[in-house]
Amino acid sequence: MKIAHPAATDARVDERDAVDAAAFAAEVAGRATPIVLRGQVAHWASVRACGGDQAAAAYLAGLGDGGKPMEVLIGGPEFGGRFFYRGDNLEGFNFHREQAPLGVLLSELLRLAQVPEGERHILYANAATAPEHLPGWAAANPLDLPLGGATPRLWIGNGSQTATHYDGSTNLACVVAGQRRFTLFPPDQVGNLYLGPLDRTLAGPPSSMVDPLAPDLDRYPRYAEALGHAVVADLGPGDALFIPAIWWHHVQAFGTLNVLCNYWWAFDPTVSAFHAMVHAMMAVRDRPAAEKAGWRAWFEHYVFSDDATAAGDHLPSSARGVLGPASPDRTERIRGYLLKSLQRR
């Protein structure tokens, strides 16, 4: 039973007008749910300049002179803009990757804009760091919000879909050109999204196997429950969307040349909760039920309980080791302990 469901849900993401740095820190940065900030970056030179495909291409080309080539995902017209796996056995992807200078990417996007939609290849440069690829971006488009020094990253392409995935960090996504639709699901819907392979992914984090634009509820029946928790945000140039860490989101980009700039922050990229979970699958998941119950108590005591950070307080500070408070030194101590332990096997 495939159903047309272009918006996935009628529920909308909360929204408010643009905020200053103080309001962002006090009222947005700590939110547990997404929020749209209308007009948050409407003042950016890029938003003002990108009034059409030609204008957007000219503006970006001026900022990217001297930048490194970008990784560009390329899909044929037959895949409908949905970057995904290929075949029932998921033996590959329905796209390939190439390195392309910004000027070449922009020229090709302008050429493809003249091609009928059903015959058009889909191009997508994703997460291109501004300092390396568009050296003039940050100075021309400053964001005066407390984002912990996050690096601006550019997403440039034509009409595409990014499969439902999560980010391990807090995210602020700012639309510069074109239109974007985000369909978001809370973290606790992971079991209803039918994830693909955890260790062979499309572009980093695991993705849902369900196409939100045509969900097959016979094959993925629990997705109906996920839809009951979904919210949608439609963004235009100048709008921003705050997405808390681990919220699932599917992204549609519309138009023949669209641009988004995002910021990921508030996490240590060298430390991954996802990798810890995968290790637990090896070390814990397949043990007898009684042992798993015992280890659940350990995880609750040392990781998940509200007072887990105090689990070592009965020890002298000098003896707490990996139980000490979070710090770069503790991170290196834990990393060294784990590497040494795994190498013994």
mmCIF file of C-alpha atoms in Angstrom:
data_model
loop_
_atom_site.group_PDB
_atom_site.id
_atom_site.type_symbol
_atom_site.label_atom_id
_atom_site.label_comp_id
_atom_site.label_asym_id
_atom_site.label_seq_id
_atom_site.Cartn_x
_atom_site.Cartn_y
_atom_site.Cartn_z
ATOM 1 C CA MET A 1 0.000 0.000 0.000
ATOM 2 C CA LYS A 2 1.909 3.021 -1.248
ATOM 3 C CA ILE A 3 0.384 6.372 -0.447
ATOM 4 C CA ALA A 4 1.187 9.833 -1.695
ATOM 5 C CA HIS A 5 2.290 11.819 1.313
ATOM 6 C CA PRO A 6 4.253 14.859 0.124
ATOM 7 C CA ALA A 7 4.248 16.601 3.508
ATOM 8 C CA ALA A 8 4.218 13.454 5.707
ATOM 9 C CA THR A 9 2.116 15.310 8.295
ATOM 10 C CA ASP A 10 0.088 18.457 8.811
ATOM 11 C CA ALA A 11 1.922 19.241 12.059
ATOM 12 C CA ARG A 12 4.289 22.194 11.783
ATOM 13 C CA VAL A 13 7.526 23.051 13.529
ATOM 14 C CA ASP A 14 7.251 25.897 16.053
ATOM 15 C CA GLU A 15 8.494 29.211 14.702
ATOM 16 C CA ARG A 16 9.372 32.724 15.770
ATOM 17 C CA ASP A 17 11.026 35.820 14.325
ATOM 18 C CA ALA A 18 14.795 36.247 14.200
ATOM 19 C CA VAL A 19 16.614 36.402 17.541
ATOM 20 C CA ASP A 20 19.729 38.155 18.781
ATOM 21 C CA ALA A 21 22.673 36.389 20.416
ATOM 22 C CA ALA A 22 21.304 36.719 23.951
ATOM 23 C CA ALA A 23 17.862 35.357 23.062
ATOM 24 C CA PHE A 24 19.402 32.531 21.061
ATOM 25 C CA ALA A 25 21.536 31.462 24.012
ATOM 26 C CA ALA A 26 18.689 31.764 26.520
ATOM 27 C CA GLU A 27 15.686 30.542 24.525
ATOM 28 C CA VAL A 28 16.856 28.500 21.531
ATOM 29 C CA ALA A 29 20.216 26.779 22.011
ATOM 30 C CA GLY A 30 18.993 24.554 24.851
ATOM 31 C CA ARG A 31 15.694 23.515 23.242
ATOM 32 C CA ALA A 32 14.792 19.848 23.005
ATOM 33 C CA THR A 33 12.574 20.444 19.947
ATOM 34 C CA PRO A 34 13.166 22.163 16.571
ATOM 35 C CA ILE A 35 12.190 25.765 15.869
ATOM 36 C CA VAL A 36 12.130 27.909 12.724
ATOM 37 C CA LEU A 37 13.721 31.354 13.003
ATOM 38 C CA ARG A 38 12.049 33.394 10.274
ATOM 39 C CA GLY A 39 14.353 35.888 8.586
ATOM 40 C CA GLN A 40 17.301 34.996 10.814
ATOM 41 C CA VAL A 41 19.833 35.488 8.000
ATOM 42 C CA ALA A 42 17.802 37.745 5.711
ATOM 43 C CA HIS A 43 20.484 40.405 6.191
ATOM 44 C CA TRP A 44 23.220 38.227 4.698
ATOM 45 C CA ALA A 45 24.818 39.559 1.533
ATOM 46 C CA SER A 46 24.333 36.126 -0.040
ATOM 47 C CA VAL A 47 20.569 36.137 0.563
ATOM 48 C CA ARG A 48 20.238 39.624 -0.877
ATOM 49 C CA ALA A 49 22.400 38.769 -3.889
ATOM 50 C CA CYS A 50 20.929 35.355 -4.769
ATOM 51 C CA GLY A 51 17.746 36.593 -6.440
ATOM 52 C CA GLY A 52 17.870 34.024 -9.237
ATOM 53 C CA ASP A 53 20.061 31.265 -10.638
ATOM 54 C CA GLN A 54 22.377 33.558 -12.594
ATOM 55 C CA ALA A 55 22.749 35.997 -9.708
ATOM 56 C CA ALA A 56 23.375 33.179 -7.204
ATOM 57 C CA ALA A 57 26.009 31.582 -9.427
ATOM 58 C CA ALA A 58 27.788 34.903 -9.943
ATOM 59 C CA TYR A 59 27.805 35.658 -6.222
ATOM 60 C CA LEU A 60 29.101 32.223 -5.181
ATOM 61 C CA ALA A 61 31.766 32.214 -7.890
ATOM 62 C CA GLY A 62 33.106 35.488 -6.499
ATOM 63 C CA LEU A 63 33.496 33.972 -3.028
ATOM 64 C CA GLY A 64 34.931 30.649 -4.127
ATOM 65 C CA ASP A 65 37.856 31.866 -6.192
ATOM 66 C CA GLY A 66 40.876 29.865 -5.074
ATOM 67 C CA GLY A 67 38.897 27.336 -3.060
ATOM 68 C CA LYS A 68 39.465 23.594 -3.154
ATOM 69 C CA PRO A 69 37.288 21.365 -5.397
ATOM 70 C CA MET A 70 34.090 20.094 -3.793
ATOM 71 C CA GLU A 71 32.777 16.567 -3.516
ATOM 72 C CA VAL A 72 29.683 16.467 -5.727
ATOM 73 C CA LEU A 73 27.065 13.714 -5.644
ATOM 74 C CA ILE A 74 25.653 13.018 -9.111
ATOM 75 C CA GLY A 75 22.496 11.053 -9.909
ATOM 76 C CA GLY A 76 20.765 10.325 -13.179
ATOM 77 C CA PRO A 77 17.309 11.650 -14.092
ATOM 78 C CA GLU A 78 15.728 8.247 -13.492
ATOM 79 C CA PHE A 79 16.185 8.328 -9.706
ATOM 80 C CA GLY A 80 13.892 11.313 -9.156
ATOM 81 C CA GLY A 81 16.353 13.274 -7.041
ATOM 82 C CA ARG A 82 16.357 10.744 -4.183
ATOM 83 C CA PHE A 83 19.936 9.905 -3.212
ATOM 84 C CA PHE A 84 19.662 6.335 -1.989
ATOM 85 C CA TYR A 85 20.775 2.721 -2.225
ATOM 86 C CA ARG A 86 20.583 0.773 -5.485
ATOM 87 C CA GLY A 87 18.715 -2.504 -5.790
ATOM 88 C CA ASP A 88 16.846 -4.688 -3.314
ATOM 89 C CA ASN A 89 20.118 -6.059 -1.954
ATOM 90 C CA LEU A 90 21.469 -2.543 -1.287
ATOM 91 C CA GLU A 91 24.588 -3.513 -3.223
ATOM 92 C CA GLY A 92 25.505 0.037 -4.090
ATOM 93 C CA PHE A 93 24.210 3.563 -4.456
ATOM 94 C CA ASN A 94 22.116 5.210 -7.175
ATOM 95 C CA PHE A 95 24.658 8.035 -7.473
ATOM 96 C CA HIS A 96 28.390 8.526 -7.790
ATOM 97 C CA ARG A 97 30.829 11.097 -6.430
ATOM 98 C CA GLU A 98 33.213 13.388 -8.270
ATOM 99 C CA GLN A 99 35.504 16.233 -7.292
ATOM 100 C CA ALA A 100 34.601 19.484 -9.040
ATOM 101 C CA PRO A 101 35.732 23.101 -8.677
ATOM 102 C CA LEU A 102 32.955 25.458 -7.637
ATOM 103 C CA GLY A 103 32.949 27.178 -11.040
ATOM 104 C CA VAL A 104 32.409 23.887 -12.852
ATOM 105 C CA LEU A 105 29.568 22.930 -10.500
ATOM 106 C CA LEU A 106 27.826 26.265 -10.969
ATOM 107 C CA SER A 107 28.184 26.189 -14.762
ATOM 108 C CA GLU A 108 26.708 22.704 -14.878
ATOM 109 C CA LEU A 109 23.788 23.675 -12.622
ATOM 110 C CA LEU A 110 22.999 26.615 -14.918
ATOM 111 C CA ARG A 111 23.146 24.315 -17.946
ATOM 112 C CA LEU A 112 20.898 21.727 -16.304
ATOM 113 C CA ALA A 113 18.368 24.442 -15.458
ATOM 114 C CA GLN A 114 17.552 24.535 -19.175
ATOM 115 C CA VAL A 115 16.988 20.763 -19.345
ATOM 116 C CA PRO A 116 13.416 19.440 -18.835
ATOM 117 C CA GLU A 117 12.950 18.270 -15.255
ATOM 118 C CA GLY A 118 12.398 14.614 -16.129
ATOM 119 C CA GLU A 119 15.659 14.529 -18.112
ATOM 120 C CA ARG A 120 17.810 16.467 -15.644
ATOM 121 C CA HIS A 121 20.736 15.024 -13.699
ATOM 122 C CA ILE A 122 20.792 15.900 -10.007
ATOM 123 C CA LEU A 123 23.934 17.466 -8.539
ATOM 124 C CA TYR A 124 24.610 18.047 -4.873
ATOM 125 C CA ALA A 125 27.728 19.410 -3.185
ATOM 126 C CA ASN A 126 27.223 18.565 0.472
ATOM 127 C CA ALA A 127 28.818 19.892 3.649
ATOM 128 C CA ALA A 128 31.540 21.838 1.838
ATOM 129 C CA THR A 129 33.448 23.721 4.545
ATOM 130 C CA ALA A 130 33.477 27.423 3.719
ATOM 131 C CA PRO A 131 37.118 28.157 4.666
ATOM 132 C CA GLU A 132 38.397 25.475 2.257
ATOM 133 C CA HIS A 133 35.892 25.772 -0.575
ATOM 134 C CA LEU A 134 34.429 29.308 -0.446
ATOM 135 C CA PRO A 135 37.174 31.346 1.230
ATOM 136 C CA GLY A 136 35.211 34.607 1.199
ATOM 137 C CA TRP A 137 31.994 33.231 2.683
ATOM 138 C CA ALA A 138 32.426 33.758 6.419
ATOM 139 C CA ALA A 139 33.556 37.375 6.168
ATOM 140 C CA ALA A 140 30.721 38.287 3.802
ATOM 141 C CA ASN A 141 28.041 36.369 5.732
ATOM 142 C CA PRO A 142 28.780 36.588 9.454
ATOM 143 C CA LEU A 143 26.421 34.956 11.948
ATOM 144 C CA ASP A 144 26.426 36.707 15.307
ATOM 145 C CA LEU A 145 25.092 33.803 17.360
ATOM 146 C CA PRO A 146 26.838 31.720 20.045
ATOM 147 C CA LEU A 147 27.594 28.568 18.054
ATOM 148 C CA GLY A 148 30.824 27.600 19.744
ATOM 149 C CA GLY A 149 33.025 28.498 16.786
ATOM 150 C CA ALA A 150 31.180 26.138 14.412
ATOM 151 C CA THR A 151 32.419 26.081 10.819
ATOM 152 C CA PRO A 152 29.922 27.208 8.149
ATOM 153 C CA ARG A 153 29.264 24.476 5.580
ATOM 154 C CA LEU A 154 27.656 24.937 2.168
ATOM 155 C CA TRP A 155 25.156 22.664 0.431
ATOM 156 C CA ILE A 156 24.707 23.585 -3.244
ATOM 157 C CA GLY A 157 22.659 21.763 -5.868
ATOM 158 C CA ASN A 158 19.351 21.435 -7.687
ATOM 159 C CA GLY A 159 16.176 19.509 -6.813
ATOM 160 C CA SER A 160 17.089 16.638 -4.480
ATOM 161 C CA GLN A 161 16.040 14.573 -1.488
ATOM 162 C CA THR A 162 18.281 13.701 1.442
ATOM 163 C CA ALA A 163 17.110 10.489 3.104
ATOM 164 C CA THR A 164 15.849 10.707 6.691
ATOM 165 C CA HIS A 165 18.938 10.741 8.940
ATOM 166 C CA TYR A 166 20.164 12.225 12.207
ATOM 167 C CA ASP A 167 23.067 14.484 13.172
ATOM 168 C CA GLY A 168 25.092 13.752 16.266
ATOM 169 C CA SER A 169 25.360 17.465 17.002
ATOM 170 C CA THR A 170 23.087 20.463 17.273
ATOM 171 C CA ASN A 171 22.400 22.004 13.860
ATOM 172 C CA LEU A 172 21.406 25.442 12.577
ATOM 173 C CA ALA A 173 20.414 25.253 8.896
ATOM 174 C CA CYS A 174 20.115 28.569 7.027
ATOM 175 C CA VAL A 175 18.521 28.814 3.578
ATOM 176 C CA VAL A 176 20.290 31.181 1.185
ATOM 177 C CA ALA A 177 18.655 30.413 -2.173
ATOM 178 C CA GLY A 178 15.721 28.237 -3.224
ATOM 179 C CA GLN A 179 13.186 26.488 -0.996
ATOM 180 C CA ARG A 180 13.665 23.624 1.473
ATOM 181 C CA ARG A 181 11.246 21.344 3.266
ATOM 182 C CA PHE A 182 12.357 19.510 6.385
ATOM 183 C CA THR A 183 10.295 16.616 7.770
ATOM 184 C CA LEU A 184 11.495 15.867 11.301
ATOM 185 C CA PHE A 185 10.982 13.006 13.751
ATOM 186 C CA PRO A 186 11.922 12.875 17.462
ATOM 187 C CA PRO A 187 14.882 10.672 18.460
ATOM 188 C CA ASP A 188 12.618 8.086 20.087
ATOM 189 C CA GLN A 189 11.119 7.177 16.693
ATOM 190 C CA VAL A 190 14.288 5.332 15.668
ATOM 191 C CA GLY A 191 12.513 1.962 15.841
ATOM 192 C CA ASN A 192 9.707 3.139 13.561
ATOM 193 C CA LEU A 193 11.954 4.521 10.805
ATOM 194 C CA TYR A 194 13.433 1.201 9.622
ATOM 195 C CA LEU A 195 17.088 2.156 9.363
ATOM 196 C CA GLY A 196 19.376 0.921 6.631
ATOM 197 C CA PRO A 197 22.824 -0.589 7.246
ATOM 198 C CA LEU A 198 24.643 1.033 10.158
ATOM 199 C CA ASP A 199 28.120 0.424 8.722
ATOM 200 C CA ARG A 200 27.525 1.135 5.016
ATOM 201 C CA THR A 201 25.733 4.439 4.790
ATOM 202 C CA LEU A 202 24.863 6.986 2.133
ATOM 203 C CA ALA A 203 26.903 9.852 3.559
ATOM 204 C CA GLY A 204 27.870 9.316 7.196
ATOM 205 C CA PRO A 205 24.986 8.618 9.602
ATOM 206 C CA PRO A 206 22.499 5.769 9.003
ATOM 207 C CA SER A 207 19.341 6.607 7.052
ATOM 208 C CA SER A 208 15.741 5.444 7.052
ATOM 209 C CA MET A 209 14.756 3.008 4.327
ATOM 210 C CA VAL A 210 11.315 4.627 4.011
ATOM 211 C CA ASP A 211 10.626 7.189 1.289
ATOM 212 C CA PRO A 212 8.556 9.866 3.084
ATOM 213 C CA LEU A 213 7.073 11.007 -0.232
ATOM 214 C CA ALA A 214 5.684 7.531 -0.966
ATOM 215 C CA PRO A 215 5.872 5.379 2.178
ATOM 216 C CA ASP A 216 5.160 1.684 1.657
ATOM 217 C CA LEU A 217 3.206 0.849 4.832
ATOM 218 C CA ASP A 218 2.874 -2.810 3.924
ATOM 219 C CA ARG A 219 6.649 -3.178 4.022
ATOM 220 C CA TYR A 220 7.231 -0.643 6.807
ATOM 221 C CA PRO A 221 4.049 -0.676 8.944
ATOM 222 C CA ARG A 222 5.547 1.013 12.032
ATOM 223 C CA TYR A 223 6.302 4.092 9.937
ATOM 224 C CA ALA A 224 2.637 5.048 10.400
ATOM 225 C CA GLU A 225 3.422 5.572 14.087
ATOM 226 C CA ALA A 226 6.443 7.720 13.190
ATOM 227 C CA LEU A 227 4.228 9.914 11.023
ATOM 228 C CA GLY A 228 2.080 10.604 14.062
ATOM 229 C CA HIS A 229 5.114 12.295 15.666
ATOM 230 C CA ALA A 230 6.489 14.072 12.586
ATOM 231 C CA VAL A 231 6.619 17.833 12.078
ATOM 232 C CA VAL A 232 7.325 19.817 8.905
ATOM 233 C CA ALA A 233 9.168 23.078 8.290
ATOM 234 C CA ASP A 234 9.064 24.947 4.970
ATOM 235 C CA LEU A 235 11.916 27.416 4.600
ATOM 236 C CA GLY A 236 12.714 30.161 2.116
ATOM 237 C CA PRO A 237 15.718 32.438 1.642
ATOM 238 C CA GLY A 238 16.740 34.075 4.914
ATOM 239 C CA ASP A 239 15.019 31.511 7.167
ATOM 240 C CA ALA A 240 16.868 29.247 9.598
ATOM 241 C CA LEU A 241 15.927 25.998 11.330
ATOM 242 C CA PHE A 242 17.321 24.942 14.706
ATOM 243 C CA ILE A 243 17.531 21.131 14.941
ATOM 244 C CA PRO A 244 18.516 19.541 18.278
ATOM 245 C CA ALA A 245 21.039 16.713 18.153
ATOM 246 C CA ILE A 246 19.730 13.256 17.193
ATOM 247 C CA TRP A 247 16.464 14.536 15.686
ATOM 248 C CA TRP A 248 15.727 12.665 12.463
ATOM 249 C CA HIS A 249 15.165 14.808 9.371
ATOM 250 C CA HIS A 250 14.359 14.307 5.698
ATOM 251 C CA VAL A 251 15.253 17.254 3.461
ATOM 252 C CA GLN A 252 13.822 18.263 0.095
ATOM 253 C CA ALA A 253 15.589 20.958 -1.911
ATOM 254 C CA PHE A 254 13.562 22.647 -4.640
ATOM 255 C CA GLY A 255 14.553 24.660 -7.676
ATOM 256 C CA THR A 256 17.368 24.550 -10.209
ATOM 257 C CA LEU A 257 20.016 26.180 -7.991
ATOM 258 C CA ASN A 258 19.583 26.087 -4.234
ATOM 259 C CA VAL A 259 22.012 26.958 -1.462
ATOM 260 C CA LEU A 260 21.980 26.186 2.257
ATOM 261 C CA CYS A 261 24.568 27.032 4.897
ATOM 262 C CA ASN A 262 24.585 25.043 8.117
ATOM 263 C CA TYR A 263 26.486 24.968 11.402
ATOM 264 C CA TRP A 264 27.071 21.898 13.572
ATOM 265 C CA TRP A 265 28.290 22.546 17.099
ATOM 266 C CA ALA A 266 28.289 21.473 20.738
ATOM 267 C CA PHE A 267 29.973 18.128 20.320
ATOM 268 C CA ASP A 268 33.428 16.608 20.140
ATOM 269 C CA PRO A 269 33.710 15.035 16.662
ATOM 270 C CA THR A 270 36.340 12.602 17.946
ATOM 271 C CA VAL A 271 33.907 11.067 20.462
ATOM 272 C CA SER A 272 30.855 9.267 19.066
ATOM 273 C CA ALA A 273 27.902 7.955 21.046
ATOM 274 C CA PHE A 274 26.934 6.025 17.905
ATOM 275 C CA HIS A 275 30.235 4.133 17.922
ATOM 276 C CA ALA A 276 29.714 3.343 21.594
ATOM 277 C CA MET A 277 26.321 1.853 20.725
ATOM 278 C CA VAL A 278 27.786 -0.275 17.923
ATOM 279 C CA HIS A 279 30.449 -1.586 20.307
ATOM 280 C CA ALA A 280 27.694 -2.418 22.804
ATOM 281 C CA MET A 281 25.979 -4.479 20.105
ATOM 282 C CA MET A 282 29.102 -6.629 19.955
ATOM 283 C CA ALA A 283 29.807 -6.686 23.678
ATOM 284 C CA VAL A 284 26.334 -6.753 25.262
ATOM 285 C CA ARG A 285 23.408 -7.366 22.918
ATOM 286 C CA ASP A 286 23.829 -11.104 22.378
ATOM 287 C CA ARG A 287 24.590 -12.098 25.973
ATOM 288 C CA PRO A 288 22.089 -14.156 28.009
ATOM 289 C CA ALA A 289 19.108 -12.225 29.313
ATOM 290 C CA ALA A 290 20.270 -12.309 32.933
ATOM 291 C CA GLU A 291 23.672 -10.878 31.984
ATOM 292 C CA LYS A 292 22.043 -8.183 29.865
ATOM 293 C CA ALA A 293 19.904 -7.203 32.842
ATOM 294 C CA GLY A 294 23.045 -6.893 34.926
ATOM 295 C CA TRP A 295 24.799 -4.737 32.342
ATOM 296 C CA ARG A 296 21.674 -2.601 32.021
ATOM 297 C CA ALA A 297 22.154 -1.740 35.703
ATOM 298 C CA TRP A 298 25.776 -0.786 34.998
ATOM 299 C CA PHE A 299 24.771 1.450 32.081
ATOM 300 C CA GLU A 300 22.085 3.084 34.169
ATOM 301 C CA HIS A 301 24.477 3.726 37.060
ATOM 302 C CA TYR A 302 27.474 4.988 35.075
ATOM 303 C CA VAL A 303 25.854 6.507 31.972
ATOM 304 C CA PHE A 304 22.130 7.228 31.989
ATOM 305 C CA SER A 305 21.090 8.091 35.531
ATOM 306 C CA ASP A 306 20.724 11.745 36.497
ATOM 307 C CA ASP A 307 23.581 11.421 38.981
ATOM 308 C CA ALA A 308 25.880 9.299 36.783
ATOM 309 C CA THR A 309 28.557 12.010 36.867
ATOM 310 C CA ALA A 310 28.820 11.451 40.632
ATOM 311 C CA ALA A 311 29.326 7.692 40.386
ATOM 312 C CA GLY A 312 32.983 8.014 41.355
ATOM 313 C CA ASP A 313 32.625 10.623 44.081
ATOM 314 C CA HIS A 314 33.365 8.109 46.829
ATOM 315 C CA LEU A 315 36.908 7.759 45.471
ATOM 316 C CA PRO A 316 39.815 10.166 45.987
ATOM 317 C CA SER A 317 40.091 12.553 43.047
ATOM 318 C CA SER A 318 43.479 11.119 42.140
ATOM 319 C CA ALA A 319 42.021 7.602 41.865
ATOM 320 C CA ARG A 320 38.911 8.280 39.773
ATOM 321 C CA GLY A 321 40.576 7.689 36.416
ATOM 322 C CA VAL A 322 37.920 7.271 33.709
ATOM 323 C CA LEU A 323 35.257 8.158 36.307
ATOM 324 C CA GLY A 324 36.563 11.713 36.559
ATOM 325 C CA PRO A 325 34.696 14.765 35.261
ATOM 326 C CA ALA A 326 34.600 15.397 31.522
ATOM 327 C CA SER A 327 37.776 17.018 30.222
ATOM 328 C CA PRO A 328 40.222 16.652 27.326
ATOM 329 C CA ASP A 329 42.548 14.710 29.633
ATOM 330 C CA ARG A 330 39.801 12.269 30.585
ATOM 331 C CA THR A 331 38.857 11.819 26.918
ATOM 332 C CA GLU A 332 42.434 10.872 26.064
ATOM 333 C CA ARG A 333 42.623 8.556 29.093
ATOM 334 C CA ILE A 334 39.450 6.716 28.041
ATOM 335 C CA ARG A 335 40.565 6.527 24.420
ATOM 336 C CA GLY A 336 43.905 5.077 25.446
ATOM 337 C CA TYR A 337 42.253 2.575 27.783
ATOM 338 C CA LEU A 338 39.869 1.380 25.055
ATOM 339 C CA LEU A 339 42.534 1.132 22.355
ATOM 340 C CA LYS A 340 44.778 -0.856 24.657
ATOM 341 C CA SER A 341 41.922 -3.171 25.644
ATOM 342 C CA LEU A 342 40.808 -3.819 22.056
ATOM 343 C CA GLN A 343 44.341 -4.470 20.843
ATOM 344 C CA ARG A 344 44.677 -7.357 23.291
ATOM 345 C CA ARG A 345 41.980 -9.335 21.533
#
